[in-house]
C-alpha angles and dihedrals in degrees: 000000000000120000091244091056101041094092097044116141096222123072119307088210090067126071116254091225115109092234095040109075096089093034093048091049091050089046091054091045090054089051092051102041106010086237115146111221089210086069094054118105113265122225108266119254112263091230092055090048092051092046086051091048093049092049091052090049089051090049093048091049094048089050093049091049088053093052093042087056092047094045088053090051094051092044091055090050095050093046088064091060137055104240098168094100101022094121092049088050090050089053094051095043095051089048086053094048091050092053094046089046092053088049093049089049092052094047089048090051090046090048090049091051090047089051093052091050089050087054090051093047091050090052091052091047088051091053092046091050087052093053091048091051087053093049091049089051090049093050092054090051089051089048091054091048090053091050088046094055092042090054091053091049089050093049091049093053094045093052096050115114089016118118110211117216126199136172129229107251092223103041101016089231114160112251131201115231123211109218091214127209131347120267102188096078091049092048094050091054088048091049089052090054094048094051090055090050091046091049088050093048091047088057093044091051089049093053092047089049091052090047092048092049087050091051093046090050092049091049091051092049090050092049093050090047091049090047091050088050095043089049089050095051093043098041103034116012099045098043088050093050092050092045089054092042090053089048092048093050087050094052088041091053090052091056091047089051090049092050090046091053090049091052093045089053089053093050093046088055090051094047092049091050090050092048091051090050094052093041094054095042115122116248108261114250124217107279122210116219113245113206091200092069085068090066111096122211098246089056092052094039089055087054092051091050087061095041099054094058089048091052092044093052085053091054096239113168116242092012094145086067095056118128141159111257103219090204095058091021083221131111126266133193127208085352093304125118119234099256094053094059111055144334134291095284089057089049093049092053090047092047090053094049091048095052089043091052092048091047092051090047089054095050092051096052111112093233094052098102093046092047091048093060095040093049094046090056090043097050092045089057101033110031094120091051093049093050095053095043096049102025092222143089108252092190094062088042 
């Protein structure tokens, strides 16, 4: 800080050069934070902002037109149907479907039970057929026994009164043959027994035939009952449920269309509001970048904590209220700017204390040592570039 500038009325933290206000504030920010102002985001070109706004307006209009077209289609669809009692119809149809579905489930369960009983009756019929087959085989055996006994009796009768002659196989001597016992009586006894067995077998066969017939009649009855039940399920219950479901879907579709129409109305209102806001928005003006907006509160507050003790040590009144005004980037005390308080000597002392407090603040920052080494190497390699870019001597600052 040169002697001619020590009592200046504007900020002691800014260079007195005509071109140095922004560059010195950027240099100070670099000293404090190691942030390069060239890396900050620059304000957008107003022409680009206008182009973006026009693109947004076109997008909003397109979306609103699409919604309007969709709304008209839905309104036409809804006008073709009566939706006044759609919800009550849905409740009624749902109740009917539940009733029919319960009846269908009961019928299906009953059909399943009938089918199970048919299986059981068929099993009994198979057993009955097996018994009858065995009875038939036994009857044939009895008939064969009767024929065999009749043949024995016939042979006995035919051989009566005839003397049988035979010859010895060795000497060819005629031999006398003894006819032996009479088989007629024995055959008669066997026939009596067979007659009793045949009679009992006949009764058993008749009983089995009656049981078979009863089973067949039961199976026929069950099959007829199942066919009637299945026909009722197929031809009445299922078509009714299908019809009610179609009616339910139709009414639900009406409700969905109605809900969608309400949503489209809300979106149209929102898009119209957005369109109005964008169309009435003022054209952006070219904004000048203010480096002071990059100073954060914590950074400025840290400097003020160094400034206040320095002012108190110099016995300045109201020093506890001292702060850095970010518009002028200069200190103020009790809400008053530096030039409005006293003359040039007063400003010179405040400027000196301001620079002293900022210097102390920079020295106490945690990254100062690292920054010093880094800046030393950077300045040594890029001194000419820095002078050209900032139009100031950072070393003298």
